[in-house]
PDB file of C-alpha atoms and ligand atoms in Angstrom:
ATOM      1  CA  MET A 127       9.122  27.000  61.653  1.00 60.00           C
ATOM      2  CA  PRO A 128       9.134  28.372  58.081  1.00 63.00           C
ATOM      3  CA  ILE A 129       6.328  30.777  57.306  1.00 66.00           C
ATOM      4  CA  THR A 130       4.400  29.602  54.244  1.00 68.00           C
ATOM      5  CA  PRO A 131       3.014  32.291  51.968  1.00 69.00           C
ATOM      6  CA  PRO A 132      -0.755  32.387  51.776  1.00 70.00           C
ATOM      7  CA  ASN A 133      -1.701  30.579  48.610  1.00 73.00           C
ATOM      8  CA  LEU A 134      -5.233  29.622  49.453  1.00 74.00           C
ATOM      9  CA  PRO A 135      -7.828  29.537  46.710  1.00 80.00           C
ATOM     10  CA  PHE A 136      -9.287  32.867  47.814  1.00 86.00           C
ATOM     11  CA  HIS A 137     -12.994  33.214  47.505  1.00 90.00           C
ATOM     12  CA  PHE A 138     -14.642  36.492  46.498  1.00 95.00           C
ATOM     13  CA  GLU A 139     -18.294  37.401  46.265  1.00 97.00           C
ATOM     14  CA  THR A 140     -19.983  39.315  43.449  1.00 98.00           C
ATOM     15  CA  ILE A 141     -21.320  42.343  45.320  1.00 98.00           C
ATOM     16  CA  GLY A 142     -22.870  43.990  42.272  1.00 98.00           C
ATOM     17  CA  LEU A 143     -23.464  44.029  38.543  1.00 98.00           C
ATOM     18  CA  ILE A 144     -22.558  46.692  36.007  1.00 98.00           C
ATOM     19  CA  HIS A 145     -25.350  48.089  33.817  1.00 98.00           C
ATOM     20  CA  SER A 146     -23.513  49.564  30.865  1.00 97.00           C
ATOM     21  CA  PRO A 147     -24.361  50.596  27.274  1.00 96.00           C
ATOM     22  CA  PHE A 148     -21.632  48.217  26.058  1.00 96.00           C
ATOM     23  CA  THR A 149     -23.284  44.919  25.274  1.00 95.00           C
ATOM     24  CA  ASP A 150     -20.531  43.805  22.910  1.00 92.00           C
ATOM     25  CA  LYS A 151     -16.733  44.090  23.179  1.00 89.00           C
ATOM     26  CA  PHE A 152     -16.517  45.682  19.720  1.00 83.00           C
ATOM     27  CA  GLY A 153     -16.490  49.460  19.963  1.00 81.00           C
ATOM     28  CA  MET A 154     -15.686  49.626  23.673  1.00 88.00           C
ATOM     29  CA  PRO A 155     -13.322  52.223  25.095  1.00 87.00           C
ATOM     30  CA  ARG A 156      -9.910  50.946  26.199  1.00 85.00           C
ATOM     31  CA  GLN A 157      -9.946  52.871  29.449  1.00 89.00           C
ATOM     32  CA  THR A 158     -12.287  54.783  31.688  1.00 88.00           C
ATOM     33  CA  GLY A 159     -13.389  58.302  30.902  1.00 87.00           C
ATOM     34  CA  LEU A 160     -12.609  58.190  27.168  1.00 86.00           C
ATOM     35  CA  LEU A 161     -16.159  58.315  25.817  1.00 87.00           C
ATOM     36  CA  GLU A 162     -18.892  60.862  26.333  1.00 88.00           C
ATOM     37  CA  GLY A 163     -22.198  59.318  27.280  1.00 90.00           C
ATOM     38  CA  ALA A 164     -20.721  56.071  28.664  1.00 95.00           C
ATOM     39  CA  GLU A 165     -23.009  56.190  31.661  1.00 96.00           C
ATOM     40  CA  GLY A 166     -24.678  53.461  33.650  1.00 97.00           C
ATOM     41  CA  TRP A 167     -25.277  51.834  37.013  1.00 98.00           C
ATOM     42  CA  ILE A 168     -23.818  49.495  39.545  1.00 98.00           C
ATOM     43  CA  GLU A 169     -26.640  47.380  40.955  1.00 98.00           C
ATOM     44  CA  LEU A 170     -25.817  46.077  44.439  1.00 98.00           C
ATOM     45  CA  LEU A 171     -26.831  42.456  44.958  1.00 98.00           C
ATOM     46  CA  PRO A 172     -28.222  40.943  48.157  1.00 98.00           C
ATOM     47  CA  PRO A 173     -26.977  40.651  50.866  1.00 98.00           C
ATOM     48  CA  TRP A 174     -24.635  43.545  49.940  1.00 98.00           C
ATOM     49  CA  ASN A 175     -27.438  45.918  48.938  1.00 98.00           C
ATOM     50  CA  ARG A 176     -27.543  47.745  52.254  1.00 98.00           C
ATOM     51  CA  GLN A 177     -27.858  51.528  52.318  1.00 98.00           C
ATOM     52  CA  GLU A 178     -25.595  51.652  55.395  1.00 98.00           C
ATOM     53  CA  ALA A 179     -22.766  50.275  53.253  1.00 98.00           C
ATOM     54  CA  LEU A 180     -22.919  53.520  51.224  1.00 98.00           C
ATOM     55  CA  GLN A 181     -22.903  55.889  54.174  1.00 98.00           C
ATOM     56  CA  GLY A 182     -20.443  58.732  53.484  1.00 98.00           C
ATOM     57  CA  LEU A 183     -20.023  57.858  49.807  1.00 98.00           C
ATOM     58  CA  ASN A 184     -21.974  60.810  48.422  1.00 98.00           C
ATOM     59  CA  GLY A 185     -19.153  63.189  49.410  1.00 98.00           C
ATOM     60  CA  PHE A 186     -16.919  61.572  46.760  1.00 98.00           C
ATOM     61  CA  SER A 187     -16.992  62.358  43.043  1.00 98.00           C
ATOM     62  CA  HIS A 188     -15.101  59.273  41.795  1.00 98.00           C
ATOM     63  CA  LEU A 189     -14.993  55.583  42.677  1.00 98.00           C
ATOM     64  CA  TRP A 190     -12.511  52.776  42.161  1.00 98.00           C
ATOM     65  CA  VAL A 191     -14.476  49.788  40.983  1.00 98.00           C
ATOM     66  CA  VAL A 192     -12.809  46.371  41.216  1.00 98.00           C
ATOM     67  CA  PHE A 193     -14.382  43.815  38.895  1.00 98.00           C
ATOM     68  CA  VAL A 194     -13.978  40.511  37.086  1.00 97.00           C
ATOM     69  CA  PHE A 195     -13.274  40.441  33.341  1.00 97.00           C
ATOM     70  CA  HIS A 196     -15.905  37.744  33.114  1.00 97.00           C
ATOM     71  CA  GLN A 197     -15.671  37.459  29.337  1.00 96.00           C
ATOM     72  CA  ALA A 198     -11.902  37.141  29.307  1.00 93.00           C
ATOM     73  CA  THR A 199     -11.337  34.169  31.542  1.00 81.00           C
ATOM     74  CA  ARG A 200      -8.768  31.613  30.427  1.00 82.00           C
ATOM     75  CA  ASP A 201      -7.485  28.404  31.906  1.00 85.00           C
ATOM     76  CA  PRO A 202      -4.574  29.559  34.139  1.00 79.00           C
ATOM     77  CA  ALA A 203      -2.482  26.783  32.557  1.00 84.00           C
ATOM     78  CA  ASN A 204      -2.655  28.740  29.266  1.00 87.00           C
ATOM     79  CA  TRP A 205      -1.620  32.123  30.644  1.00 87.00           C
ATOM     80  CA  ARG A 206       0.795  34.222  28.556  1.00 91.00           C
ATOM     81  CA  PRO A 207       3.388  36.512  30.151  1.00 96.00           C
ATOM     82  CA  THR A 208       3.069  39.029  27.316  1.00 96.00           C
ATOM     83  CA  VAL A 209       0.068  40.641  25.588  1.00 94.00           C
ATOM     84  CA  ARG A 210      -0.482  43.072  22.686  1.00 91.00           C
ATOM     85  CA  PRO A 211      -1.788  46.431  23.897  1.00 87.00           C
ATOM     86  CA  PRO A 212      -4.002  47.852  21.110  1.00 80.00           C
ATOM     87  CA  ARG A 213      -2.091  51.141  20.915  1.00 78.00           C
ATOM     88  CA  LEU A 214       1.170  49.332  20.042  1.00 83.00           C
ATOM     89  CA  GLY A 215      -0.196  47.301  17.149  1.00 78.00           C
ATOM     90  CA  ALA A 216       1.686  43.990  17.031  1.00 82.00           C
ATOM     91  CA  LYS A 217       4.264  44.839  19.716  1.00 91.00           C
ATOM     92  CA  ARG A 218       4.003  42.793  22.894  1.00 94.00           C
ATOM     93  CA  GLN A 219       4.433  44.022  26.471  1.00 96.00           C
ATOM     94  CA  GLY A 220       4.601  42.215  29.763  1.00 97.00           C
ATOM     95  CA  VAL A 221       1.112  41.529  31.042  1.00 96.00           C
ATOM     96  CA  PHE A 222       1.909  43.318  34.307  1.00 97.00           C
ATOM     97  CA  ALA A 223       2.911  46.427  32.301  1.00 97.00           C
ATOM     98  CA  THR A 224      -0.567  46.572  30.723  1.00 96.00           C
ATOM     99  CA  ARG A 225      -4.222  46.860  31.668  1.00 95.00           C
ATOM    100  CA  SER A 226      -5.183  43.943  29.407  1.00 94.00           C
ATOM    101  CA  PRO A 227      -8.177  41.816  30.446  1.00 95.00           C
ATOM    102  CA  TYR A 228      -6.060  38.686  29.828  1.00 93.00           C
ATOM    103  CA  ARG A 229      -4.057  38.297  33.040  1.00 93.00           C
ATOM    104  CA  PRO A 230      -3.413  35.494  35.557  1.00 91.00           C
ATOM    105  CA  ASN A 231      -6.369  36.695  37.638  1.00 92.00           C
ATOM    106  CA  PRO A 232      -8.962  38.365  35.362  1.00 94.00           C
ATOM    107  CA  ILE A 233      -9.447  41.320  37.728  1.00 96.00           C
ATOM    108  CA  GLY A 234      -9.786  44.920  36.538  1.00 98.00           C
ATOM    109  CA  ILE A 235      -9.978  48.350  38.146  1.00 98.00           C
ATOM    110  CA  SER A 236     -11.888  51.295  36.706  1.00 98.00           C
ATOM    111  CA  LEU A 237     -12.006  54.835  37.992  1.00 98.00           C
ATOM    112  CA  LEU A 238     -15.607  55.928  37.428  1.00 98.00           C
ATOM    113  CA  THR A 239     -17.399  59.199  38.092  1.00 98.00           C
ATOM    114  CA  TYR A 240     -20.019  58.826  40.811  1.00 98.00           C
ATOM    115  CA  HIS A 241     -23.374  60.607  40.723  1.00 98.00           C
ATOM    116  CA  GLY A 242     -25.143  59.257  43.800  1.00 98.00           C
ATOM    117  CA  TRP A 243     -27.267  56.219  44.560  1.00 98.00           C
ATOM    118  CA  GLN A 244     -30.975  55.563  44.268  1.00 98.00           C
ATOM    119  CA  TYR A 245     -33.465  52.726  44.147  1.00 98.00           C
ATOM    120  CA  LYS A 246     -34.359  51.637  40.610  1.00 97.00           C
ATOM    121  CA  ALA A 247     -37.221  49.137  40.427  1.00 96.00           C
ATOM    122  CA  GLY A 248     -36.530  48.235  44.064  1.00 97.00           C
ATOM    123  CA  LYS A 249     -32.797  47.677  43.471  1.00 98.00           C
ATOM    124  CA  LEU A 250     -30.090  49.739  45.177  1.00 98.00           C
ATOM    125  CA  CYS A 251     -28.085  51.301  42.345  1.00 98.00           C
ATOM    126  CA  LEU A 252     -25.090  53.663  42.093  1.00 98.00           C
ATOM    127  CA  ARG A 253     -25.106  55.988  39.087  1.00 98.00           C
ATOM    128  CA  VAL A 254     -21.666  56.020  37.405  1.00 98.00           C
ATOM    129  CA  GLY A 255     -20.019  57.518  34.328  1.00 97.00           C
ATOM    130  CA  GLY A 256     -16.886  57.024  32.245  1.00 96.00           C
ATOM    131  CA  LEU A 257     -17.558  53.303  31.865  1.00 97.00           C
ATOM    132  CA  ASP A 258     -15.157  50.993  30.039  1.00 96.00           C
ATOM    133  CA  LEU A 259     -16.962  47.865  31.220  1.00 97.00           C
ATOM    134  CA  LEU A 260     -19.241  45.371  29.551  1.00 97.00           C
ATOM    135  CA  ASP A 261     -22.854  45.159  30.617  1.00 98.00           C
ATOM    136  CA  GLN A 262     -23.325  42.564  33.397  1.00 98.00           C
ATOM    137  CA  THR A 263     -19.683  42.715  34.538  1.00 98.00           C
ATOM    138  CA  PRO A 264     -19.481  41.290  38.093  1.00 98.00           C
ATOM    139  CA  VAL A 265     -18.247  43.830  40.668  1.00 98.00           C
ATOM    140  CA  LEU A 266     -16.044  42.663  43.549  1.00 98.00           C
ATOM    141  CA  ASP A 267     -15.564  45.927  45.411  1.00 98.00           C
ATOM    142  CA  ILE A 268     -16.205  49.673  45.405  1.00 98.00           C
ATOM    143  CA  LYS A 269     -13.859  52.174  47.060  1.00 98.00           C
ATOM    144  CA  PRO A 270     -13.822  55.956  47.029  1.00 98.00           C
ATOM    145  CA  TYR A 271     -11.129  57.725  44.987  1.00 98.00           C
ATOM    146  CA  VAL A 272      -9.193  59.714  47.573  1.00 98.00           C
ATOM    147  CA  PRO A 273      -7.527  62.641  45.772  1.00 98.00           C
ATOM    148  CA  TYR A 274      -4.747  63.353  48.288  1.00 97.00           C
ATOM    149  CA  ALA A 275      -3.574  59.751  48.085  1.00 97.00           C
ATOM    150  CA  ASP A 276      -4.590  58.608  44.586  1.00 98.00           C
ATOM    151  CA  CYS A 277      -3.743  61.679  42.472  1.00 97.00           C
ATOM    152  CA  ARG A 278      -0.033  61.740  41.504  1.00 96.00           C
ATOM    153  CA  PRO A 279       0.705  64.546  39.046  1.00 95.00           C
ATOM    154  CA  GLU A 280       4.390  63.530  38.880  1.00 96.00           C
ATOM    155  CA  ALA A 281       3.556  60.012  37.657  1.00 96.00           C
ATOM    156  CA  ARG A 282       5.109  58.676  34.425  1.00 96.00           C
ATOM    157  CA  GLY A 283       2.918  56.823  31.910  1.00 95.00           C
ATOM    158  CA  GLY A 284       5.401  54.479  30.196  1.00 95.00           C
ATOM    159  CA  PHE A 285       4.244  53.461  26.716  1.00 92.00           C
ATOM    160  CA  ALA A 286       0.761  54.831  27.567  1.00 90.00           C
ATOM    161  CA  GLU A 287       1.902  58.400  28.332  1.00 89.00           C
ATOM    162  CA  GLN A 288      -0.639  60.078  26.024  1.00 88.00           C
ATOM    163  CA  ALA A 289      -4.386  59.471  25.951  1.00 84.00           C
ATOM    164  CA  PRO A 290      -5.415  57.935  22.617  1.00 80.00           C
ATOM    165  CA  GLN A 291      -6.638  60.579  20.201  1.00 77.00           C
ATOM    166  CA  SER A 292     -10.135  60.490  18.781  1.00 75.00           C
ATOM    167  CA  ASP A 293     -10.792  61.199  15.138  1.00 74.00           C
ATOM    168  CA  GLU A 294     -12.150  64.580  14.185  1.00 79.00           C
ATOM    169  CA  LEU A 295     -14.383  63.133  11.470  1.00 84.00           C
ATOM    170  CA  PRO A 296     -17.947  64.417  11.732  1.00 90.00           C
ATOM    171  CA  VAL A 297     -20.631  61.836  12.447  1.00 94.00           C
ATOM    172  CA  LYS A 298     -23.885  62.403  10.543  1.00 96.00           C
ATOM    173  CA  PHE A 299     -27.180  60.551  10.851  1.00 97.00           C
ATOM    174  CA  SER A 300     -29.300  59.558   7.864  1.00 97.00           C
ATOM    175  CA  PRO A 301     -32.930  60.802   8.006  1.00 97.00           C
ATOM    176  CA  LEU A 302     -33.993  57.299   9.093  1.00 96.00           C
ATOM    177  CA  ALA A 303     -31.336  57.113  11.825  1.00 97.00           C
ATOM    178  CA  GLU A 304     -32.244  60.628  12.989  1.00 97.00           C
ATOM    179  CA  GLN A 305     -35.871  59.592  13.360  1.00 96.00           C
ATOM    180  CA  GLN A 306     -34.933  56.381  15.208  1.00 96.00           C
ATOM    181  CA  LEU A 307     -32.555  58.321  17.462  1.00 96.00           C
ATOM    182  CA  ASN A 308     -35.240  60.834  18.400  1.00 95.00           C
ATOM    183  CA  HIS A 309     -37.528  57.980  19.327  1.00 94.00           C
ATOM    184  CA  ALA A 310     -34.812  56.207  21.328  1.00 94.00           C
ATOM    185  CA  ALA A 311     -33.847  59.422  23.154  1.00 94.00           C
ATOM    186  CA  ILE A 312     -36.964  59.156  25.317  1.00 94.00           C
ATOM    187  CA  ASP A 313     -35.396  56.204  27.160  1.00 93.00           C
ATOM    188  CA  TYR A 314     -31.722  56.768  26.239  1.00 95.00           C
ATOM    189  CA  PRO A 315     -30.992  60.519  26.354  1.00 93.00           C
ATOM    190  CA  ASN A 316     -27.222  59.936  26.131  1.00 93.00           C
ATOM    191  CA  LEU A 317     -27.407  57.745  22.998  1.00 96.00           C
ATOM    192  CA  ASP A 318     -26.593  60.545  20.521  1.00 96.00           C
ATOM    193  CA  ARG A 319     -23.396  61.560  22.370  1.00 95.00           C
ATOM    194  CA  LEU A 320     -22.467  57.932  22.914  1.00 95.00           C
ATOM    195  CA  ILE A 321     -22.781  56.912  19.248  1.00 95.00           C
ATOM    196  CA  ARG A 322     -20.753  59.944  18.122  1.00 94.00           C
ATOM    197  CA  SER A 323     -17.966  59.483  20.655  1.00 91.00           C
ATOM    198  CA  THR A 324     -17.813  55.688  20.144  1.00 91.00           C
ATOM    199  CA  LEU A 325     -17.450  55.981  16.379  1.00 90.00           C
ATOM    200  CA  ARG A 326     -14.825  58.750  16.588  1.00 87.00           C
ATOM    201  CA  HIS A 327     -12.903  56.894  19.264  1.00 82.00           C
ATOM    202  CA  ASN A 328     -12.730  53.628  17.394  1.00 70.00           C
ATOM    203  CA  LEU A 329     -11.629  54.970  14.043  1.00 64.00           C
ATOM    204  CA  ARG A 330      -8.147  55.710  15.325  1.00 51.00           C
ATOM    205  CA  PRO A 331      -5.655  54.232  12.838  1.00 46.00           C
ATOM    206  CA  ALA A 332      -3.874  52.019  15.411  1.00 45.00           C
ATOM    207  CA  TYR A 333      -7.058  50.026  15.865  1.00 48.00           C
ATOM    208  CA  PHE A 334      -8.784  50.312  12.520  1.00 52.00           C
ATOM    209  CA  GLY A 335      -5.949  50.998  10.093  1.00 52.00           C
ATOM    210  CA  HIS A 336      -7.383  48.406   7.753  1.00 58.00           C
ATOM    211  CA  ILE A 337     -10.860  49.928   7.673  1.00 59.00           C
ATOM    212  CA  GLN A 338     -12.388  50.173   4.212  1.00 59.00           C
ATOM    213  CA  GLN A 339     -14.415  53.108   3.024  1.00 60.00           C
ATOM    214  CA  ARG A 340     -17.941  52.272   1.935  1.00 61.00           C
ATOM    215  CA  GLN A 341     -17.874  49.084   4.016  1.00 70.00           C
ATOM    216  CA  ALA A 342     -20.876  48.859   6.346  1.00 79.00           C
ATOM    217  CA  PHE A 343     -20.370  47.999   9.996  1.00 85.00           C
ATOM    218  CA  GLY A 344     -22.536  47.190  12.977  1.00 89.00           C
ATOM    219  CA  LEU A 345     -22.033  48.511  16.491  1.00 91.00           C
ATOM    220  CA  LYS A 346     -24.015  47.342  19.518  1.00 94.00           C
ATOM    221  CA  LEU A 347     -24.945  49.875  22.194  1.00 95.00           C
ATOM    222  CA  TYR A 348     -27.597  48.904  24.736  1.00 95.00           C
ATOM    223  CA  HIS A 349     -29.878  46.672  22.673  1.00 93.00           C
ATOM    224  CA  PHE A 350     -29.518  48.752  19.491  1.00 95.00           C
ATOM    225  CA  ASN A 351     -27.667  47.469  16.479  1.00 95.00           C
ATOM    226  CA  ILE A 352     -26.211  50.599  14.882  1.00 95.00           C
ATOM    227  CA  GLN A 353     -25.352  50.370  11.191  1.00 94.00           C
ATOM    228  CA  TRP A 354     -22.646  52.796  10.068  1.00 93.00           C
ATOM    229  CA  GLN A 355     -20.263  53.456   7.229  1.00 90.00           C
ATOM    230  CA  LEU A 356     -17.017  55.376   6.721  1.00 86.00           C
ATOM    231  CA  HIS A 357     -16.936  57.956   3.916  1.00 85.00           C
ATOM    232  CA  ALA A 358     -13.818  59.867   2.808  1.00 80.00           C
ATOM    233  CA  ASP A 359     -14.038  62.504   5.527  1.00 84.00           C
ATOM    234  CA  TRP A 360     -17.159  61.710   7.517  1.00 89.00           C
ATOM    235  CA  ILE A 361     -18.985  58.863   9.183  1.00 91.00           C
ATOM    236  CA  GLU A 362     -22.571  58.065   8.338  1.00 95.00           C
ATOM    237  CA  VAL A 363     -24.985  56.326  10.691  1.00 96.00           C
ATOM    238  CA  HIS A 364     -27.559  54.564   8.522  1.00 96.00           C
ATOM    239  CA  SER A 365     -29.942  53.130  11.075  1.00 96.00           C
ATOM    240  CA  LEU A 366     -30.469  52.011  14.644  1.00 95.00           C
ATOM    241  CA  ILE A 367     -32.139  48.639  14.670  1.00 88.00           C
ATOM    242  CA  PRO A 368     -33.936  48.008  17.952  1.00 80.00           C
ATOM    243  CA  PRO A 369     -34.896  44.488  18.997  1.00 68.00           C
ATOM    244  CA  ALA A 370     -38.480  43.313  18.848  1.00 64.00           C
ATOM    245  CA  GLN A 371     -38.796  43.536  22.630  1.00 56.00           C
ATOM    246  CA  LYS A 372     -37.392  46.624  24.359  1.00 55.00           C
ATOM    247  CA  PRO A 373     -35.786  45.961  27.779  1.00 55.00           C
ATOM    248  CA  THR A 374     -35.860  48.677  30.458  1.00 55.00           C
ATOM    249  CA  PRO A 375     -32.720  50.888  30.347  1.00 58.00           C
TER     250      PRO A 375
HETATM  251  N1  SAH B 154     -10.051  50.116  33.411  1.00 94.39           N
HETATM  252  C1  SAH B 154      -9.915  48.664  33.456  1.00 94.39           C
HETATM  253  C2  SAH B 154     -10.210  47.985  32.111  1.00 94.39           C
HETATM  254  C3  SAH B 154      -9.245  48.293  31.000  1.00 94.39           C
HETATM  255  S1  SAH B 154      -9.361  47.167  29.677  1.00 94.39           S
HETATM  256  C4  SAH B 154      -8.537  48.281  33.955  1.00 94.39           C
HETATM  257  O1  SAH B 154      -7.605  49.042  33.738  1.00 94.39           O
HETATM  258  O2  SAH B 154      -8.408  47.225  34.564  1.00 94.39           O
HETATM  259  C5  SAH B 154     -10.882  47.699  28.936  1.00 94.39           C
HETATM  260  C6  SAH B 154     -11.320  46.648  27.968  1.00 94.39           C
HETATM  261  O3  SAH B 154     -11.735  45.505  28.682  1.00 94.39           O
HETATM  262  C7  SAH B 154     -12.527  47.058  27.158  1.00 94.39           C
HETATM  263  O4  SAH B 154     -12.125  47.731  26.000  1.00 94.39           O
HETATM  264  C8  SAH B 154     -13.198  45.714  26.851  1.00 94.39           C
HETATM  265  O5  SAH B 154     -12.707  45.199  25.646  1.00 94.39           O
HETATM  266  C9  SAH B 154     -12.715  44.807  27.974  1.00 94.39           C
HETATM  267  N2  SAH B 154     -13.754  44.461  28.933  1.00 94.39           N
HETATM  268  C10 SAH B 154     -14.536  45.294  29.658  1.00 94.39           C
HETATM  269  N3  SAH B 154     -15.364  44.599  30.457  1.00 94.39           N
HETATM  270  C11 SAH B 154     -15.068  43.289  30.262  1.00 94.39           C
HETATM  271  C12 SAH B 154     -15.560  42.059  30.808  1.00 94.39           C
HETATM  272  N4  SAH B 154     -16.515  42.059  31.729  1.00 94.39           N
HETATM  273  N5  SAH B 154     -15.029  40.914  30.352  1.00 94.39           N
HETATM  274  C13 SAH B 154     -14.061  40.910  29.420  1.00 94.39           C
HETATM  275  N6  SAH B 154     -13.552  42.028  28.863  1.00 94.39           N
HETATM  276  C14 SAH B 154     -14.052  43.201  29.276  1.00 94.39           C
END
């Protein structure tokens, strides 16, 4: 009898949710570990929020997080075999040669730093860093990064051999932004580092070659709308507009 390949409509559960500073796709890092201050949480959802499920995890420094690109889902009938990786400008690559969110199954993997678990407002949460994920991203699985098996110094990086370079332009805050930042730092101590690294990271010419000096832009981090502008050789943050109602970080 011929053996038929398994082609069932597999069913996966959302075991957790990402709590990330990135509430908007604009300004997000393209991979894990690229931005300073990109820290957050994985909240485990019931019935998966059992402490026993984390037994042994605190000996590991990094985690593989498997998740759904929930804001990049497309009808599978419209899938494209090639995509445009941001670092290559207009040049297309095969989807399976990239880490693009737009793939037949919108599943991603991120290697995050792990800083232990704790209960936050009664919810079992894992503290993580190096995020390249949107806030509220559904998590399918968490696995420890096992250095002897996962670290391959001889590996080749194809068209992504080098990490993207960040700009060296200094980021300065206006007196108003400075004041707003100081106020925000009570709840968001990493916000200063995060704004600076996000702005430097995103000004790389491959992504923002068309950027105009003196044009004002908005960047969303947490619930703040950050207004900034590019000058000849520096970046100015004008203001951080918080919403009327402040959610808990
Ligand atoms: N490290 C992962 C993700 C790389 S792509 C992997 O290799 O699979 C990272 C980009 O995915 C981000 O710049 C952002 O634009 C996008 N992204 C992150 N979370 C997303 C989500 N939940 N839905 C859709 N796109 C998302």
